[in-house]
Amino acid sequence: MNKCLNNYPWRLTGWMPFVWQWAPRGAEGNDHQACIRGVEGFVPGSVQLALRKAGLLPDWNVGFQARDCEWIENRHWMYSTDVELPDEPCELVIERPDAAGWVLLDGQIVGEFAGAHRTHCVKLPQKSGRHLLEIVLALPPDWQGQIGWTSRIGMTKPRFYYQWDWCPRIVQAGIAGNVFLRTVAEPRLELVGCDTTADSLAIRLRGWNLPSQTVDIEILDGDTVVWNVMDEPLSSLERGKTFTVKGMQLWQPNGCGEAKLYTLRLFADGADPVFRRIGFRTIRRDAVPNAPADALPWVYSVNGKPLFLQGVNWTPVLPNYADFDEARYRKLIKRYKEMGVNILRVWGGASRECNFFYDLCDEAGILVWQEFPLSSSGIDNIPPDNPEVLKEARLIAEEYVEWLSFHPSLAIWCGGNELFWEQHHVCDGTEPVLAVLKEVVTELDGGRVWLPASSSGASENADAKDYGKGIHHDVHGPWQPVGRLEDNWKPYWDGDDALFRSEVGAPGAASAEIIRKYAGKEDVMPVGEAPIWSNPTTWWREEHVFKAEHEGRAAESVEEYVAWSQKRQAEALKYAILSCKRRFPSCGGIIIWMGHDCFPCPANTSLIDFDLNDKPAAKAVAAAFRS
């Protein structure tokens, strides 16, 4: 038995912490002491969206109403439904609950879980018949936001929830994946590792309770079997085995041809067959000409053709991961493909994306740079090294590889975002948690590129005064021009010597329509001084530059400021991209920070606004990428 519970009638209740455990409840449940009752729950889905649909939360996208939602963090949230259990041992599987809590059967705790980045299995008592199943979410950690100490923060929840410069504090509670019941003795076959080259297929399997210890492997083009191996011993596949596969049409990156996909089908007697879409391609990287001896190779080739990597940094499409919006994903990936993007960096302050995202990247021919959930914090940026984090890091890495490795779009594994010691000495991968992540990737997916962190090399950023010293490998920044573009920005890029640029940005205002639409009752004038312009940060306001360029006067309208700001952003990014492309292969690529808004910021470094409209910068970037 393998029964998905997503569409069961889930009831959502909110509790003051532990009242649900203290109050007598029994097999029927007893919610009369809950603070919030009578709410329909959704799986997958967030508590926030369920309460908003029930009229109990305001729209957090409007004005400062996100502050009115922060009380959610101070409750326990219970998902309840009735299930029919078989007369044999079974377990409850919860994909990415956010983040820690308990499983109850008939009011009794039967298991616990912790960690929003992975799947949890809880064995249930052997009790056939109809029973009350409850999943309770505990209080989240108090603070894991943008500013703090990386060394003190675990890997329990996506950090951007707690406020970043492009998102206010909206700490999700909910279940971001599927929930299902399965019998422990159920025969199962799982693909836990997969990679390809132009003429090979490497796979690693895991099997449970299989009546036969052999597996049939097939590759299909549409409905036609184009390659197969029959009766392959499971034992060899559990160790990992590479097969020679000739004559396949290659998966090509965006702009280089068709992203050809095949279907991999795995079959073992007694188990449900496993289906995955795969593509055949060879990814290689070579040293930048005349690069320092200690620099990583930053010239990437796909199927033998050198490729200038050009893309955007991918951040979550909404503040709440669990609230899957298929149309939003489709529109964004479609737009990025049209822009000429050939790589997306999935940033380390969030989590791995939903499966649908990687499927779309496979189809679009867009490579993926996947980071593990570690990020800088400003006060210190050193990865944590306590035993609990190291254990969690291993479990997360194993699941990331299992869930993502078969995607032909997946090109790079990276330890995390902006991890460095004092004086911007970048982490080199010998730090304990990065060493654990590398060990798992090397063992389970060793054919792919591993980067210790982004940025990497001798310096976190690139200062123009250090050009020519050979210390700028993969660097981050700048994110904001200083003064007039002609005075600082353009000379900076004219002298650039970085081998790769994995974060470059420039702020631009959202449209006047967006600003007014989501300001709610808040004033939008004067530009920059009205509080709404600091939601969620003051970083991207440039009214002082506007005044300097307009003889000291302030913008007379939102429209005037927006037109100036958007033109400045477009010009700045286009100049930076073309400067890097002209230097190829001395510069291997550039990735713009950032692609899209998940919150309607009045100003931000995004190319696409919250309503999925292009800023002028998106068109300028597309022109530069397509050049």
XYZ file of C-alpha atoms in Angstrom:
627
model
C 0.000 0.000 0.000
C 1.200 3.474 -0.908
C -1.621 5.965 -0.319
C -1.267 9.714 -0.910
C -3.132 11.786 1.700
C -2.838 15.188 0.011
C -6.491 15.363 -0.994
C -7.883 14.088 2.294
C -10.074 16.563 4.241
C -7.458 18.180 6.479
C -8.601 20.305 9.416
C -6.248 23.031 10.617
C -6.234 24.240 14.222
C -3.966 26.685 16.029
C -2.904 26.213 19.642
C -1.014 28.010 22.331
C 2.118 25.877 22.650
C 1.537 22.408 24.135
C -2.102 22.977 25.121
C -2.987 20.220 22.605
C -0.746 17.861 24.610
C -2.006 18.935 28.036
C -5.759 18.943 27.346
C -7.504 15.518 27.274
C -8.316 14.789 23.646
C -8.540 11.046 22.925
C -9.250 9.210 19.681
C -11.965 11.618 18.601
C -9.847 14.713 19.074
C -11.008 17.663 21.147
C -10.365 21.099 19.737
C -12.396 23.244 22.111
C -9.218 24.648 23.713
C -7.623 25.540 20.370
C -7.260 29.280 19.607
C -8.097 28.817 15.914
C -10.676 26.284 14.769
C -12.774 25.485 11.733
C -10.093 26.174 9.097
C -9.598 23.996 6.023
C -5.985 22.852 5.697
C -4.183 22.203 2.435
C -1.415 19.681 1.730
C 0.892 20.828 0.300
C 0.257 24.291 1.631
C 1.138 26.881 4.228
C -0.728 27.784 7.383
C -0.514 31.406 6.268
C -2.429 30.855 3.031
C -5.046 28.652 4.727
C -5.733 31.395 7.281
C -5.794 34.070 4.605
C -8.348 32.066 2.601
C -10.413 31.733 5.790
C -10.370 35.504 6.286
C -8.170 35.330 9.382
C -5.052 36.965 7.911
C -4.644 40.096 5.790
C -2.824 40.123 2.456
C 0.815 40.306 3.556
C 1.784 41.785 0.196
C -0.021 45.059 0.929
C 1.606 47.875 2.881
C 3.100 46.708 6.161
C 0.479 44.010 6.721
C 3.142 41.287 6.842
C 3.736 42.516 10.402
C 0.149 41.567 11.239
C 0.945 37.954 10.306
C 3.897 37.412 12.617
C 1.740 35.987 15.410
C 1.533 32.754 13.380
C 5.036 31.935 14.602
C 3.837 31.883 18.229
C 1.360 29.020 17.869
C 1.497 25.290 17.340
C -0.399 24.281 14.193
C -2.177 20.957 13.880
C -3.226 19.226 10.647
C -5.855 16.544 11.351
C -7.610 13.941 9.214
C -9.077 10.442 9.524
C -7.237 7.533 7.917
C -7.860 3.826 7.413
C -4.859 1.754 8.485
C -4.168 -1.779 7.237
C -3.521 -4.758 9.477
C 0.244 -4.617 8.916
C 3.069 -2.272 9.888
C 3.029 1.046 8.039
C 4.715 4.436 8.163
C 3.766 8.035 7.540
C 5.967 9.891 5.046
C 6.010 13.715 5.222
C 7.943 15.585 2.568
C 9.461 18.849 3.810
C 7.307 19.712 6.829
C 8.182 23.207 7.969
C 10.005 22.516 10.147
C 9.764 20.424 13.368
C 6.949 18.743 15.248
C 5.106 15.593 16.196
C 2.880 12.915 14.682
C -0.117 11.755 16.714
C -2.424 8.772 16.267
C -5.678 8.915 18.224
C -4.302 11.731 20.342
C -1.081 9.953 21.301
C 2.387 11.034 20.141
C 3.911 8.275 18.000
C 6.851 10.115 16.449
C 8.759 13.375 15.942
C 10.443 15.111 13.020
C 12.758 18.096 12.527
C 14.100 19.778 9.404
C 12.311 21.635 6.602
C 14.777 20.713 3.852
C 14.058 16.981 3.705
C 11.588 14.084 4.009
C 10.676 12.401 7.298
C 9.309 8.896 7.951
C 7.419 8.024 11.142
C 6.509 4.411 11.906
C 2.912 4.051 13.094
C 1.576 1.532 15.630
C 0.067 -1.568 14.038
C -3.622 -0.751 14.556
C -5.985 -1.583 11.718
C -9.202 0.352 11.116
C -10.129 4.027 11.152
C -7.965 6.385 13.206
C -7.376 10.069 13.819
C -4.046 11.191 12.333
C -2.544 14.523 13.405
C 0.612 16.373 12.400
C 1.623 19.171 14.785
C 4.102 21.879 13.813
C 6.225 23.299 16.628
C 7.395 26.892 17.103
C 10.137 27.911 14.660
C 13.529 29.277 15.742
C 13.297 32.941 16.770
C 15.714 34.402 14.212
C 17.613 33.124 11.192
C 17.452 36.244 9.020
C 19.899 38.151 6.838
C 21.926 39.781 9.626
C 23.421 37.718 12.423
C 25.953 34.909 12.878
C 26.085 32.075 10.344
C 28.131 30.028 12.817
C 25.174 30.016 15.252
C 22.442 29.124 12.744
C 21.466 25.552 11.927
C 20.032 24.084 8.732
C 16.459 23.694 9.937
C 14.484 26.246 7.871
C 14.958 28.441 4.786
C 16.543 31.617 6.097
C 14.888 34.154 3.806
C 11.619 33.601 5.723
C 13.022 35.773 8.506
C 13.526 38.862 6.293
C 15.940 39.545 3.488
C 16.479 42.719 1.532
C 13.757 41.596 -0.916
C 11.224 39.982 1.438
C 9.717 40.925 4.820
C 9.496 38.500 7.704
C 6.942 35.798 6.805
C 8.065 32.644 8.620
C 6.208 29.815 6.944
C 4.474 27.069 8.874
C 3.092 24.276 6.742
C 3.891 21.189 4.698
C 5.736 21.864 1.439
C 5.542 18.363 -0.050
C 3.384 15.267 -0.162
C 2.071 13.245 2.767
C 1.405 9.548 2.276
C 1.016 6.238 4.049
C 2.917 3.145 2.970
C 3.266 -0.335 4.349
C 6.723 -1.175 5.654
C 6.801 -4.513 3.805
C 5.831 -2.921 0.467
C 8.309 -3.865 -2.313
C 9.998 -0.643 -3.389
C 12.562 0.435 -5.908
C 14.083 3.919 -5.771
C 16.542 5.784 -7.967
C 18.953 7.514 -5.587
C 21.591 8.719 -8.032
C 21.790 9.317 -11.775
C 24.042 11.192 -14.194
C 24.809 11.076 -17.888
C 27.413 12.077 -20.417
C 27.019 12.131 -24.181
C 27.474 8.343 -24.278
C 26.986 7.012 -20.739
C 24.370 6.513 -18.034
C 25.374 6.178 -14.372
C 22.704 5.026 -11.932
C 22.450 4.024 -8.302
C 19.357 2.237 -6.957
C 17.970 1.142 -3.618
C 15.513 -1.689 -3.179
C 13.310 -2.942 -0.338
C 11.460 -6.240 0.003
C 11.891 -7.148 -3.657
C 10.954 -10.758 -4.542
C 13.505 -10.720 -7.360
C 17.003 -9.295 -7.071
C 17.228 -8.160 -10.684
C 16.181 -4.945 -12.418
C 15.231 -4.156 -16.012
C 16.478 -0.810 -17.325
C 14.984 0.850 -20.413
C 15.393 4.179 -22.186
C 12.415 5.306 -24.228
C 12.055 7.975 -26.901
C 8.339 8.625 -26.739
C 6.847 5.096 -26.648
C 9.809 3.435 -28.368
C 12.458 1.555 -26.399
C 15.813 2.708 -27.803
C 18.126 1.029 -25.275
C 17.758 -1.560 -22.547
C 19.502 -3.902 -20.155
C 17.521 -6.801 -18.720
C 18.003 -8.706 -15.466
C 20.756 -6.485 -14.115
C 21.666 -7.622 -10.558
C 20.307 -5.213 -7.953
C 23.505 -5.583 -5.931
C 25.591 -3.961 -8.681
C 23.113 -1.116 -9.055
C 23.060 -0.447 -5.324
C 26.819 0.136 -5.508
C 26.321 2.349 -8.563
C 27.018 1.309 -12.142
C 27.838 3.145 -15.363
C 26.560 1.867 -18.716
C 27.729 2.808 -22.200
C 24.861 4.258 -24.207
C 25.542 5.129 -27.836
C 23.613 7.049 -30.462
C 21.481 9.302 -28.275
C 20.505 12.786 -29.412
C 22.199 15.228 -27.058
C 20.503 17.567 -24.601
C 21.609 21.053 -25.598
C 21.627 24.211 -23.465
C 19.376 27.137 -24.310
C 20.521 28.849 -27.497
C 22.500 25.832 -28.744
C 19.768 23.480 -29.968
C 17.038 21.190 -28.668
C 17.039 20.115 -25.023
C 16.299 16.509 -25.966
C 14.762 14.372 -23.221
C 14.255 10.628 -22.921
C 12.372 8.511 -20.388
C 14.297 6.201 -18.074
C 12.166 3.255 -16.899
C 13.267 0.921 -14.111
C 11.334 -2.233 -13.302
C 11.697 -4.908 -10.613
C 9.174 -7.659 -9.908
C 6.643 -6.710 -7.255
C 7.512 -2.987 -7.134
C 5.968 -0.033 -8.909
C 8.111 0.918 -11.918
C 10.257 4.043 -11.635
C 10.057 6.674 -14.400
C 12.420 9.635 -14.791
C 13.114 12.026 -17.647
C 16.794 12.197 -18.502
C 19.014 13.809 -21.114
C 22.462 13.011 -22.449
C 25.119 15.709 -22.352
C 28.744 16.163 -21.373
C 29.681 19.126 -19.189
C 33.345 20.011 -18.851
C 35.161 22.958 -17.364
C 38.573 24.318 -18.283
C 40.895 26.900 -16.826
C 40.508 30.513 -17.833
C 43.493 31.447 -20.028
C 46.350 32.909 -17.948
C 44.394 32.447 -14.709
C 46.255 32.133 -11.389
C 47.392 28.584 -10.660
C 45.147 28.334 -7.586
C 41.970 29.419 -9.424
C 39.149 27.000 -10.163
C 38.364 26.419 -13.856
C 35.624 28.811 -15.007
C 35.218 28.141 -18.729
C 32.363 25.664 -19.126
C 31.746 23.547 -22.211
C 28.578 21.596 -22.964
C 28.883 18.803 -25.537
C 32.297 20.088 -26.562
C 31.227 23.688 -27.193
C 32.528 26.468 -24.892
C 29.566 28.281 -23.344
C 29.536 31.746 -21.799
C 27.346 31.223 -18.739
C 24.726 33.960 -18.565
C 21.807 33.855 -16.200
C 20.048 35.121 -13.128
C 20.015 34.190 -9.479
C 16.859 32.237 -8.720
C 15.099 33.087 -5.466
C 11.707 31.736 -4.304
C 8.697 32.703 -6.419
C 6.604 33.406 -3.299
C 7.426 33.926 0.402
C 5.722 30.600 1.224
C 7.348 27.617 -0.496
C 4.431 25.335 0.245
C 1.936 27.343 -1.822
C 2.805 25.924 -5.220
C 1.831 28.159 -8.138
C 2.347 26.253 -11.404
C 1.481 29.211 -13.629
C 4.046 31.431 -11.894
C 6.821 28.892 -12.440
C 5.874 28.395 -16.086
C 5.809 32.114 -16.841
C 9.165 32.771 -15.196
C 11.066 29.897 -16.829
C 9.500 30.745 -20.196
C 10.574 34.367 -19.845
C 14.109 33.451 -18.793
C 14.439 31.133 -21.774
C 13.274 33.936 -24.075
C 15.853 36.262 -22.516
C 18.667 33.881 -23.444
C 19.378 32.643 -19.919
C 21.392 29.416 -19.919
C 21.974 29.068 -16.150
C 19.995 29.690 -12.950
C 21.744 29.785 -9.591
C 19.421 28.411 -6.893
C 20.595 30.555 -4.003
C 21.676 29.102 -0.651
C 19.500 31.236 1.621
C 16.425 29.262 0.603
C 16.025 25.524 -0.115
C 15.920 23.169 -3.049
C 13.068 24.013 -5.359
C 9.954 21.963 -6.110
C 10.377 19.109 -8.599
C 8.411 21.067 -11.205
C 11.083 23.774 -11.354
C 13.794 21.296 -12.367
C 11.478 19.664 -14.911
C 10.955 23.074 -16.532
C 14.710 23.739 -16.584
C 15.246 20.355 -18.262
C 12.719 21.298 -20.952
C 14.095 24.808 -21.442
C 17.755 23.809 -21.657
C 18.641 25.963 -18.658
C 21.509 24.709 -16.495
C 21.086 24.730 -12.708
C 23.675 25.777 -10.137
C 22.264 24.245 -6.941
C 23.384 25.486 -3.552
C 22.895 23.776 -0.230
C 20.988 25.762 2.432
C 23.814 27.836 3.928
C 24.270 31.600 3.657
C 26.134 34.599 4.996
C 24.894 36.692 7.920
C 26.972 39.861 7.952
C 28.294 39.760 11.512
C 29.955 36.433 10.870
C 29.751 34.285 7.757
C 31.445 31.092 8.940
C 29.487 27.828 8.509
C 28.349 26.164 11.745
C 30.319 23.101 12.808
C 28.439 21.539 15.727
C 27.653 17.792 15.504
C 23.895 18.300 15.076
C 24.407 20.515 12.026
C 26.932 18.114 10.501
C 24.467 15.249 10.869
C 21.638 17.290 9.356
C 23.880 18.466 6.513
C 24.615 14.873 5.533
C 20.930 13.930 5.501
C 20.039 17.022 3.463
C 22.810 16.385 0.941
C 21.807 12.750 0.493
C 18.215 13.765 -0.215
C 19.190 16.595 -2.546
C 21.243 14.158 -4.635
C 18.475 11.552 -4.616
C 15.808 14.036 -5.721
C 17.807 16.065 -8.239
C 20.674 14.101 -9.755
C 18.742 12.625 -12.696
C 17.976 16.082 -14.113
C 20.190 16.878 -17.128
C 19.896 20.570 -16.250
C 21.725 20.054 -12.939
C 25.316 21.131 -13.598
C 26.830 22.395 -10.328
C 26.628 21.568 -6.627
C 27.689 24.410 -4.333
C 28.185 24.462 -0.562
C 26.345 27.748 0.018
C 26.172 31.490 -0.412
C 28.880 33.953 0.650
C 30.661 31.865 3.259
C 33.873 33.487 4.388
C 36.106 34.277 7.349
C 37.320 37.680 8.501
C 38.860 40.018 5.923
C 36.663 38.332 3.306
C 38.845 35.230 3.241
C 36.537 32.876 1.337
C 35.810 29.405 2.713
C 37.751 26.806 0.730
C 35.687 23.692 1.537
C 37.830 22.368 4.381
C 35.329 23.708 6.927
C 33.572 20.718 8.578
C 30.069 21.214 7.189
C 31.352 21.936 3.666
C 33.576 18.872 3.886
C 30.534 16.745 4.770
C 28.548 18.132 1.833
C 31.445 17.519 -0.556
C 31.882 13.982 0.750
C 28.249 13.121 0.018
C 28.322 14.715 -3.444
C 31.605 12.990 -4.321
C 30.300 9.605 -3.208
C 26.811 9.790 -4.724
C 27.168 12.197 -7.673
C 30.878 12.526 -8.308
C 30.543 13.315 -12.005
C 29.186 16.788 -11.372
C 31.021 19.988 -10.535
C 31.486 20.776 -6.839
C 32.106 24.326 -5.626
C 32.840 24.971 -1.928
C 30.866 28.248 -1.911
C 29.849 31.203 -4.012
C 31.823 33.351 -4.242
C 35.065 31.372 -4.256
C 38.774 31.995 -4.609
C 41.025 34.581 -3.037
C 38.488 37.387 -2.514
C 34.756 37.656 -1.868
C 34.357 40.883 -3.884
C 36.354 42.700 -6.555
C 37.801 46.109 -5.762
C 39.061 48.102 -8.746
C 42.220 49.025 -6.848
C 43.112 45.305 -6.796
C 42.726 44.719 -10.530
C 45.752 42.960 -11.970
C 46.684 41.159 -8.750
C 45.081 37.828 -9.758
C 42.845 37.606 -6.684
C 39.444 37.978 -8.363
C 38.172 34.491 -9.201
C 34.402 34.007 -8.740
C 33.294 37.229 -7.067
C 30.070 38.815 -5.857
C 28.959 42.395 -6.413
C 28.680 45.198 -7.022
C 24.943 45.465 -6.504
C 24.582 49.227 -6.796
C 26.289 51.873 -8.897
C 27.794 54.782 -6.993
C 26.899 58.176 -8.427
C 26.663 58.690 -12.175
C 27.288 55.601 -14.289
C 29.902 57.406 -16.373
C 31.932 58.356 -13.307
C 32.270 55.007 -11.521
C 30.269 52.096 -12.929
C 31.584 52.102 -16.496
C 35.278 52.586 -15.568
C 34.897 49.756 -13.028
C 33.744 47.313 -15.709
C 36.239 48.560 -18.284
C 39.072 47.410 -16.017
C 37.461 44.211 -14.690
C 39.681 41.130 -14.345
C 37.343 38.668 -12.527
C 37.246 35.116 -13.862
C 33.527 34.798 -13.132
C 30.731 36.988 -11.743
C 28.072 34.930 -9.938
C 26.280 37.945 -8.409
C 26.016 41.366 -10.054
C 23.079 43.706 -9.560
C 21.690 47.191 -9.830
C 18.477 48.455 -8.198
C 15.471 49.612 -10.141
C 12.076 50.799 -8.982
C 8.944 48.784 -9.643
C 6.346 50.407 -11.869
C 4.291 53.246 -10.425
C 1.253 50.991 -10.801
C 2.827 48.237 -8.677
C 4.006 50.712 -6.034
C 0.551 52.240 -5.616
C -1.298 48.923 -5.873
C 0.592 47.339 -2.987
C 1.162 50.432 -0.843
C -2.366 50.084 0.475
C -3.137 52.997 2.774
C 0.530 54.041 2.939
C 1.752 57.260 1.305
C 4.089 56.840 -1.675
C 5.395 60.419 -1.664
C 7.878 61.857 -1.121
C 9.932 59.270 -2.997
C 12.435 57.579 -0.732
C 11.260 59.359 2.395
C 7.794 57.804 2.683
C 8.122 54.693 4.906
C 6.779 52.347 2.208
C 10.025 52.856 0.255
C 11.852 51.075 3.089
C 9.678 47.961 2.900
C 11.474 45.641 3.431
C 14.811 47.548 3.372
C 16.393 50.955 2.778
C 19.192 49.480 0.650
C 17.746 50.052 -2.801
C 16.593 53.660 -2.461
C 18.536 56.041 -4.705
C 16.688 59.318 -4.255
C 20.018 60.924 -3.266
C 21.457 60.041 -6.691
C 18.336 61.385 -8.376
C 18.773 64.686 -6.546
C 22.449 64.865 -7.481
C 21.563 64.422 -11.143
C 18.702 66.966 -10.980
C 20.425 69.954 -9.344
C 19.336 68.958 -5.861
C 15.595 68.716 -6.413
C 13.535 65.685 -5.403
C 11.362 63.698 -7.795
C 8.071 65.477 -8.330
C 6.107 62.259 -8.844
C 6.457 58.509 -8.481
C 6.333 58.257 -12.275
C 9.308 60.602 -12.713
C 11.442 58.672 -10.224
C 10.444 55.276 -11.647
C 11.356 56.288 -15.212
C 14.781 57.541 -14.067
C 15.453 54.530 -11.804
C 14.453 51.911 -14.350
C 16.543 53.496 -17.099
C 19.562 53.613 -14.769
C 19.165 49.934 -13.836
C 18.829 48.854 -17.475
C 21.906 50.783 -18.594
C 24.009 49.561 -15.670
C 23.250 45.868 -16.143
C 23.606 45.919 -19.910
C 27.020 47.558 -19.632
C 28.217 45.003 -17.054
C 27.038 42.014 -19.109
C 28.575 43.205 -22.362
C 31.850 43.963 -20.594
C 32.025 40.373 -19.323
C 30.993 38.853 -22.653
C 33.653 40.798 -24.514
C 36.297 39.243 -22.270
C 35.196 35.610 -22.816
C 37.002 33.232 -22.270
C 38.971 35.405 -19.825
C 35.634 35.742 -18.013
C 33.524 32.575 -17.901
C 30.150 34.177 -17.238
C 27.889 36.514 -15.312
C 24.778 35.810 -13.226
C 22.533 38.759 -12.427
C 21.221 39.339 -8.913
C 18.291 38.863 -9.085
C 15.675 37.495 -11.438
C 12.234 38.176 -9.973
C 10.366 39.559 -6.984
C 8.522 37.267 -4.580
C 7.210 40.358 -2.758
C 6.155 43.722 -4.258
C 9.230 45.745 -3.276
C 8.988 49.418 -4.311
C 12.599 49.101 -5.443
C 14.807 46.061 -5.767
C 17.513 44.517 -7.936
C 15.005 42.261 -9.708
C 14.384 42.182 -13.463
C 10.775 40.983 -13.225
C 8.307 42.540 -10.800
C 5.892 40.828 -8.426
C 3.080 40.802 -11.007
C 5.470 39.108 -13.476
C 5.933 42.159 -15.666
C 9.335 42.957 -17.166
C 11.156 45.983 -15.908
C 13.081 47.764 -18.707
C 16.170 46.064 -17.275
C 14.797 42.660 -18.307
C 14.690 43.765 -21.928
C 18.173 45.290 -21.686
C 19.568 42.097 -20.142
C 17.865 40.010 -22.832
C 19.447 42.173 -25.543
C 22.875 41.732 -23.940
C 22.416 37.975 -23.466
C 21.246 37.580 -27.071
C 24.092 39.679 -28.488
